[in-house]
PDB file of C-alpha atoms in Angstrom:
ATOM      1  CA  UNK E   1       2.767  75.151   0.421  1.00  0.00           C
ATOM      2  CA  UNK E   2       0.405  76.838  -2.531  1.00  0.00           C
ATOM      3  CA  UNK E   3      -1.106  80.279  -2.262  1.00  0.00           C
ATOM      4  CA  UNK E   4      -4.351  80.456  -4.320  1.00  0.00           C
ATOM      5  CA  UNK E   5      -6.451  84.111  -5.263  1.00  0.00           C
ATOM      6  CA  UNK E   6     -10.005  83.923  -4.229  1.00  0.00           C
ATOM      7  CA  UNK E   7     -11.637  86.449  -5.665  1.00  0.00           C
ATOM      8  CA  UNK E   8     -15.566  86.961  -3.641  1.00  0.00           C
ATOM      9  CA  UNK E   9     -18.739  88.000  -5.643  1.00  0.00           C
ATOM     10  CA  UNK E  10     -17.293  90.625  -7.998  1.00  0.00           C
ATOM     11  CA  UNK E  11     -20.873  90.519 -10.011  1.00  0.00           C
ATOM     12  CA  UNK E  12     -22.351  93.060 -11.808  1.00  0.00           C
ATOM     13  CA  UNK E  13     -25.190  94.152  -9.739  1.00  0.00           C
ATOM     14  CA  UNK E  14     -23.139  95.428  -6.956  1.00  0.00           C
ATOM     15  CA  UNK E  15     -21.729  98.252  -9.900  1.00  0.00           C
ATOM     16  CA  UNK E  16     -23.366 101.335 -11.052  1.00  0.00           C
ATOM     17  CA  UNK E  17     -26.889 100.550 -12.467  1.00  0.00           C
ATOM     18  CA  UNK E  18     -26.849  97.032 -10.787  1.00  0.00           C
ATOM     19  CA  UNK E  19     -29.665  96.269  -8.206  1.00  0.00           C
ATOM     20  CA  UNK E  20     -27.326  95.998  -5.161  1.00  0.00           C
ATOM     21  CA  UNK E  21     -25.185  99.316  -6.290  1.00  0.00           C
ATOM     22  CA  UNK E  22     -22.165  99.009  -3.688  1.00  0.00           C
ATOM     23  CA  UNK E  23     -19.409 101.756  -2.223  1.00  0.00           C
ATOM     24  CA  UNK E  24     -16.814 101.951  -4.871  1.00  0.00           C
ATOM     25  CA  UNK E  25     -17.051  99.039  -6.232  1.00  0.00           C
ATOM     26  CA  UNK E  26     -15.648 100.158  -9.763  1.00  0.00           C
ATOM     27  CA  UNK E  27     -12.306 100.773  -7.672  1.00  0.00           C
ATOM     28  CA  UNK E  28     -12.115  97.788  -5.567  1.00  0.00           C
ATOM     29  CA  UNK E  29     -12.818  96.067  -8.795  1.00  0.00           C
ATOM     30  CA  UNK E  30     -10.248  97.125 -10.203  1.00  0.00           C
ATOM     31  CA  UNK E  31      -7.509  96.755  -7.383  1.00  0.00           C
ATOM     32  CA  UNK E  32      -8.449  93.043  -7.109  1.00  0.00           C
ATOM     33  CA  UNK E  33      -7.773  93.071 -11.340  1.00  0.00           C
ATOM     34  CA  UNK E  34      -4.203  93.811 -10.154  1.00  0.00           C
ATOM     35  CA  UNK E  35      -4.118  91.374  -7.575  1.00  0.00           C
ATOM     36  CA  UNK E  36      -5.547  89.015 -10.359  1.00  0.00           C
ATOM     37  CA  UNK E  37      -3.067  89.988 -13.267  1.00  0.00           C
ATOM     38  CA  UNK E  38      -0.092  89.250 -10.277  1.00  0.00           C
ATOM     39  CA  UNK E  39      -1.391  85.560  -9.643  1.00  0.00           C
ATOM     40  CA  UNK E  40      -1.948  85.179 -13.459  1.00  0.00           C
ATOM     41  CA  UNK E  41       1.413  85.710 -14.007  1.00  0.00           C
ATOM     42  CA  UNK E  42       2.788  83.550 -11.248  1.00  0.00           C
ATOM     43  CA  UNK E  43       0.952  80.285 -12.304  1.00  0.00           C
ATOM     44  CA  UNK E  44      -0.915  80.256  -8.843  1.00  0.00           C
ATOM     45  CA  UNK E  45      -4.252  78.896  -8.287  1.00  0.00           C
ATOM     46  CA  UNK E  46      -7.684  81.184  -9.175  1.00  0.00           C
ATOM     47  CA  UNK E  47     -10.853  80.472  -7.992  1.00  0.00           C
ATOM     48  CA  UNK E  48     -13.619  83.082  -8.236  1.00  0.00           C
ATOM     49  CA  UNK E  49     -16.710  82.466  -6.220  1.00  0.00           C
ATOM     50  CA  UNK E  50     -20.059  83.641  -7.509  1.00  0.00           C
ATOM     51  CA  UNK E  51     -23.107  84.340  -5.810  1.00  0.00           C
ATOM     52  CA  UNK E  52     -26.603  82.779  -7.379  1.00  0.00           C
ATOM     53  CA  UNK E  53     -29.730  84.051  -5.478  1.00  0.00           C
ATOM     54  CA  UNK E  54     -32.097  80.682  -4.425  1.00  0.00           C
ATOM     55  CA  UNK E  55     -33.896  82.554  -1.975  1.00  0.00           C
ATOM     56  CA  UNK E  56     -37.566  83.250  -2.746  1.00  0.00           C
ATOM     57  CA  UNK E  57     -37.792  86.953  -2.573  1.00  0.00           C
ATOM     58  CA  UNK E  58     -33.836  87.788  -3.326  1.00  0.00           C
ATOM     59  CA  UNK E  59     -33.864  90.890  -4.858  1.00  0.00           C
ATOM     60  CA  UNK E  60     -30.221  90.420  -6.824  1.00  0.00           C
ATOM     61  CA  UNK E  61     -27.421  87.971  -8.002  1.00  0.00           C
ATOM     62  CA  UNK E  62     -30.784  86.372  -9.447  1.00  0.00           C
ATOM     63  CA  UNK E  63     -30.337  83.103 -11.552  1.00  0.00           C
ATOM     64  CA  UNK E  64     -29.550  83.882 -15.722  1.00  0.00           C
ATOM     65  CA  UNK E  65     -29.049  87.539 -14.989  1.00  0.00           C
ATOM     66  CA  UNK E  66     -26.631  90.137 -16.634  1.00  0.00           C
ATOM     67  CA  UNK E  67     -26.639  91.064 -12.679  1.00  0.00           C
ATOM     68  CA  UNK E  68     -25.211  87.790 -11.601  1.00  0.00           C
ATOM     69  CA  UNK E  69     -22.373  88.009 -14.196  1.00  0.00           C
ATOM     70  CA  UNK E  70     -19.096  88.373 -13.361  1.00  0.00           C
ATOM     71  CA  UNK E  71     -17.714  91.674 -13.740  1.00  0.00           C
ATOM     72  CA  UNK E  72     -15.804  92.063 -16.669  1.00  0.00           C
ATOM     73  CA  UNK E  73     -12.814  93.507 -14.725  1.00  0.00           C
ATOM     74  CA  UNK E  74     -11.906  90.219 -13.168  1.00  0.00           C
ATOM     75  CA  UNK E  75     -13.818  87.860 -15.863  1.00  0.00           C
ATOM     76  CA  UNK E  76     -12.176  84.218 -15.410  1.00  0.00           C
ATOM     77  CA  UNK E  77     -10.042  82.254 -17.892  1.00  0.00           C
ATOM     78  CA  UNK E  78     -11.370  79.337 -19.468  1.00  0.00           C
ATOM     79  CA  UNK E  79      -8.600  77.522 -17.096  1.00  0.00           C
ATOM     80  CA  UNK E  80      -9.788  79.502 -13.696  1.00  0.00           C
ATOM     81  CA  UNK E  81     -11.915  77.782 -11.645  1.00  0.00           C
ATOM     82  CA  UNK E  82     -15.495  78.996 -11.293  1.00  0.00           C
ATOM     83  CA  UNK E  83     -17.197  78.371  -7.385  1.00  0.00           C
ATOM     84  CA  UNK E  84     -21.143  79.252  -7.100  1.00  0.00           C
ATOM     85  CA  UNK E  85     -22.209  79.762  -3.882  1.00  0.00           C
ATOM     86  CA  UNK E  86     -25.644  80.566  -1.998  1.00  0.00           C
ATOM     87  CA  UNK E  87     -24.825  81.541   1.118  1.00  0.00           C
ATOM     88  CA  UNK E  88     -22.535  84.614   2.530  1.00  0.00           C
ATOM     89  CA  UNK E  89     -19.922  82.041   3.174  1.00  0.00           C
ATOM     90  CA  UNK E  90     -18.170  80.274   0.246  1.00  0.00           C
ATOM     91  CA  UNK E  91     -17.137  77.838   1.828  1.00  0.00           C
ATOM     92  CA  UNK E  92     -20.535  76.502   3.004  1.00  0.00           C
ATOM     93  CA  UNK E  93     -21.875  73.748   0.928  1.00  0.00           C
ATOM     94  CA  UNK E  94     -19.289  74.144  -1.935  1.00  0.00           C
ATOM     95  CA  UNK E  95     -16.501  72.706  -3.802  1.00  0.00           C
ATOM     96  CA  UNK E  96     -14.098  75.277  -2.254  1.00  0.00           C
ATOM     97  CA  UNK E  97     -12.349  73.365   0.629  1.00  0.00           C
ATOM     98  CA  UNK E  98     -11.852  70.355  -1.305  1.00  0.00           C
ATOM     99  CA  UNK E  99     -10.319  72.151  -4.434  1.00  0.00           C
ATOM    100  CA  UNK E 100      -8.029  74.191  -2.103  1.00  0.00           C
ATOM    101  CA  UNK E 101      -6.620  70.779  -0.634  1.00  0.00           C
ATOM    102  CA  UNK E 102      -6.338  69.013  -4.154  1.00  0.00           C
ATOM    103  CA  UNK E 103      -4.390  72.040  -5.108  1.00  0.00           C
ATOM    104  CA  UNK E 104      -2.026  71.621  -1.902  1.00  0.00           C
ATOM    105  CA  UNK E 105      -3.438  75.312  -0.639  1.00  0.00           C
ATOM    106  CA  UNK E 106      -2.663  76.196   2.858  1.00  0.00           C
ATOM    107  CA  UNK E 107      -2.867  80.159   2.273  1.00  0.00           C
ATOM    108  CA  UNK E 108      -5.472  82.735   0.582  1.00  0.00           C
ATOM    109  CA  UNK E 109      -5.294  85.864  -0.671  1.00  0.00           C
ATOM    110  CA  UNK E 110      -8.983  87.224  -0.373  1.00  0.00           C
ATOM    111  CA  UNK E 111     -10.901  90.086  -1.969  1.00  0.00           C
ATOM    112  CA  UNK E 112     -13.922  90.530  -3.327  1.00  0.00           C
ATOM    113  CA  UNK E 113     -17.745  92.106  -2.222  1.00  0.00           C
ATOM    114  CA  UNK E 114     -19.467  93.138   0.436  1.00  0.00           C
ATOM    115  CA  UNK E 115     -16.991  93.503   3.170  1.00  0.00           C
ATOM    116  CA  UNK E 116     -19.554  93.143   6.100  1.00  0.00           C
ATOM    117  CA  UNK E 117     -21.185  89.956   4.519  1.00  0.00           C
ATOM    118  CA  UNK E 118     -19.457  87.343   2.023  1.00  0.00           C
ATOM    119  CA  UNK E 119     -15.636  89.014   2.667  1.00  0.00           C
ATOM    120  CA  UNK E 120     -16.437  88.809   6.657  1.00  0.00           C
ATOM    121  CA  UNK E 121     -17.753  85.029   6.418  1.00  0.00           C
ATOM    122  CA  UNK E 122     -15.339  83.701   4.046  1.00  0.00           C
ATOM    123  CA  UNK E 123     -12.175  84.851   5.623  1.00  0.00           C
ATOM    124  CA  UNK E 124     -13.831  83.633   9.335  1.00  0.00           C
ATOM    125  CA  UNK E 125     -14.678  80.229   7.861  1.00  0.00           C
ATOM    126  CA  UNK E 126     -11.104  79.888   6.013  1.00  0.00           C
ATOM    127  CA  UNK E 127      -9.449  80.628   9.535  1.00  0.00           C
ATOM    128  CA  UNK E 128     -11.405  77.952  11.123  1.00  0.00           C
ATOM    129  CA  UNK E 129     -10.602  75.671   8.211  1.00  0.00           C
ATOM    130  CA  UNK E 130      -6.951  76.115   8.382  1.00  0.00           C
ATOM    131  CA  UNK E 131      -6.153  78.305   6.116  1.00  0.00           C
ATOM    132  CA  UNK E 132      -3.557  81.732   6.219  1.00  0.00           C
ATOM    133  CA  UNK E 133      -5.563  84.390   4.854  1.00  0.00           C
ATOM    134  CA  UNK E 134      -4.507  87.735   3.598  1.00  0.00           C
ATOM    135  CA  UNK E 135      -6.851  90.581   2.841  1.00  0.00           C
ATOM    136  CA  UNK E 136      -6.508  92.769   0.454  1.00  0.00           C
ATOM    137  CA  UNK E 137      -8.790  95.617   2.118  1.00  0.00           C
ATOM    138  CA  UNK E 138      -8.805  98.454  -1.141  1.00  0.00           C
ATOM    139  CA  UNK E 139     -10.286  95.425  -3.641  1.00  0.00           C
ATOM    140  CA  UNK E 140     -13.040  95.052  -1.222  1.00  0.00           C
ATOM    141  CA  UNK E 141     -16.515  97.112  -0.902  1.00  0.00           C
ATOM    142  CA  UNK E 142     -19.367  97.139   0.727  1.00  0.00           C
ATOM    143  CA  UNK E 143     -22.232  99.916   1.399  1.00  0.00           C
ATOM    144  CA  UNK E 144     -23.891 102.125   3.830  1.00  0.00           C
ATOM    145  CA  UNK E 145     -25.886  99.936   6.576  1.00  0.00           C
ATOM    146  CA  UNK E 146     -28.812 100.663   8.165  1.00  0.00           C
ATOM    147  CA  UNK E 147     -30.297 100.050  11.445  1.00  0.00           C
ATOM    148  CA  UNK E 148     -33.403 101.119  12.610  1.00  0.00           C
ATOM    149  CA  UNK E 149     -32.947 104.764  12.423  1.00  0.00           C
ATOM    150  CA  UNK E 150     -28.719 105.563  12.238  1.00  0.00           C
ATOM    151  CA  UNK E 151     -27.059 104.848   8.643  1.00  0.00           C
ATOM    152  CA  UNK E 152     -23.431 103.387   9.142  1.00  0.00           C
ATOM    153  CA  UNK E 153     -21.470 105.166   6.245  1.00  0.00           C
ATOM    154  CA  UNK E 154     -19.816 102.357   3.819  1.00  0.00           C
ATOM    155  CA  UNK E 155     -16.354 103.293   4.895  1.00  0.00           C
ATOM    156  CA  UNK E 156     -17.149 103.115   8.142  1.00  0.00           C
ATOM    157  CA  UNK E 157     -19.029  99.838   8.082  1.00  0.00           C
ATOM    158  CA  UNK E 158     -15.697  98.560   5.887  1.00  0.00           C
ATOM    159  CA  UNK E 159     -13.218  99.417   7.844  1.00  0.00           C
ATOM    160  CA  UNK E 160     -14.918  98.229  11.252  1.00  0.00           C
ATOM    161  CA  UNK E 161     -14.935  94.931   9.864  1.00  0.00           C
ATOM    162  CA  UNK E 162     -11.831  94.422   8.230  1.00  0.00           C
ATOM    163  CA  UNK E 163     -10.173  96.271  11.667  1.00  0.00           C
ATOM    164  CA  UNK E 164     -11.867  93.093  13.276  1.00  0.00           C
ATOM    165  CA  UNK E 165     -11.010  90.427  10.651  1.00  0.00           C
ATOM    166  CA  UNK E 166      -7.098  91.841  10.745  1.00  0.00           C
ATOM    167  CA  UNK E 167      -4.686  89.733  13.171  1.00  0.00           C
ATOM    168  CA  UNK E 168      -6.506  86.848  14.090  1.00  0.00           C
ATOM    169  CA  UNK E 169      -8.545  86.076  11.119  1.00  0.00           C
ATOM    170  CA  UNK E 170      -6.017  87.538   8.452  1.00  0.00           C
ATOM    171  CA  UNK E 171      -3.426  89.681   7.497  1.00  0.00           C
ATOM    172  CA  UNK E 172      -4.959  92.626   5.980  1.00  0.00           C
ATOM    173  CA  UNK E 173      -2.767  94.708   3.328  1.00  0.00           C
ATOM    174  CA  UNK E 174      -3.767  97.157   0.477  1.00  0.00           C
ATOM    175  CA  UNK E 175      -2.941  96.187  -3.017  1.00  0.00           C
ATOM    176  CA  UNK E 176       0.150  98.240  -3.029  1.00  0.00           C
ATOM    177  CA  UNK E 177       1.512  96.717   0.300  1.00  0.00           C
ATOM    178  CA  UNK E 178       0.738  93.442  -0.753  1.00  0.00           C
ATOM    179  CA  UNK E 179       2.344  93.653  -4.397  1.00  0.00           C
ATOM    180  CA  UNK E 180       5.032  94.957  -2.322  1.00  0.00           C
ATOM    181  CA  UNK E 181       5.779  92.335  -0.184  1.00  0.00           C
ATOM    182  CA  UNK E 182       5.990  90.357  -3.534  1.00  0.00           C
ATOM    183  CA  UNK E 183       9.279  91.871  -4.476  1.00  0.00           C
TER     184      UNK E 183
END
C-alpha cells in the first residue's frame, strides 16, 4: 500500500504578475514545497499535474508560456513524473490512474490550485476511483468568485469547498497537522 504526492497546477500564472493571479498562492506554494521536500525524502511517488490551455479563447496556462511553467517552488526532478492535463480534473483523459496503479498507489496526498476547480475535481474523481485522499488545505488557493452581482471572498470560496470535500471525499489536514501525523 504506496502513498504518492500529487501536486495540482502550481503554474506560474496563478502568482503575482501571472494572468490568473490567485489568493495567496505564493504561500500555498510554498506549504505544498514542504509537503514536497517530506515525500522527497521518503522515496514516495511524485507526480505533478500541469494544466495546458486547448481551449480556443483560454485566457491562461496557454501552450509554450512562462505562464504555464511550473512554479519554481515545487519545480520537478528529472525522476518526478510530469502529468499534463486539459480539463479541471486530472484524472480525465490522462496517464494518472494508470501510473498510480503501476506504482501500487491506493492513497493521495493532494494539493495544489484553484481549490473550487482542479483541487475540487481531482480529489472527487480520486474518491470515485478508489483512492484515500488527504488534503492538505494551507498548500491550496483559489480566488474571489463572482456571480452575477455578489463576489464570494477567496477564503470563503476555499474553505466552503474543502469543508465539503473533508470526510467523504478526503481527509483534510494543514501542512503542520499532516507533517505531524508523520512522526
Amino acid at each position: 500500500m504506496s502513498t504518492a504526492l500529487i501536486l495540482v497546477d502550481i503554474q506560474n500564472d496563478y502568482f503575482p504578475n501571472g494572468k490568473m493571479e490567485l489568493s495567496n498562492p505564493v504561500i500555498a506554494a510554498e506549504k505544498a514545497s514542504q509537503i514536497l521536500t517530506w515525500f522527497r525524502q521518503n522515496n514516495l511517488p511524485i507526480f505533478h499535474i500541469q494544466h495546458i490551455s486547448i481551449h480556443e479563447g483560454a485566457g491562461f496556462f496557454l501552450p509554450n508560456t512562462k505562464g504555464a511553467e511550473i512554479n519554481e517552488r515545487v519545480l520537478p526532478l528529472e525522476q518526478e513524473s510530469i502529468i499534463i492535463k486539459h480539463t479541471p480534473n486530472s484524472f480525465f483523459k490522462t496517464e494518472l490512474e494508470s501510473k498510480l496503479r503501476e506504482h501500487g498507489v491506493t492513497k493521495l496526498v493532494i494539493c495544489g490550485m484553484m481549490t473550487h476547480m482542479c483541487i475540487d475535481a481531482t480529489v472527487r474523481a480520486a474518491m470515485e476511483l478508489g483512492f484515500e485522499s488527504t488534503l492538505i488545505e494551507d498548500a491550496c488557493s483559489t480566488r474571489d468568485l463572482v456571480y452575477q452581482d455578489k463576489v464570494v471572498p477567496a477564503d470563503q470560496v476555499h474553505y466552503a469547498f474543502v469543508s465539503a470535500l473533508h470526510g467523504i471525499y478526503a481527509n483534510v489536514v494543514s501542512t503542520e497537522g499532516f507533517l505531524q501525523q508523520q512522526g
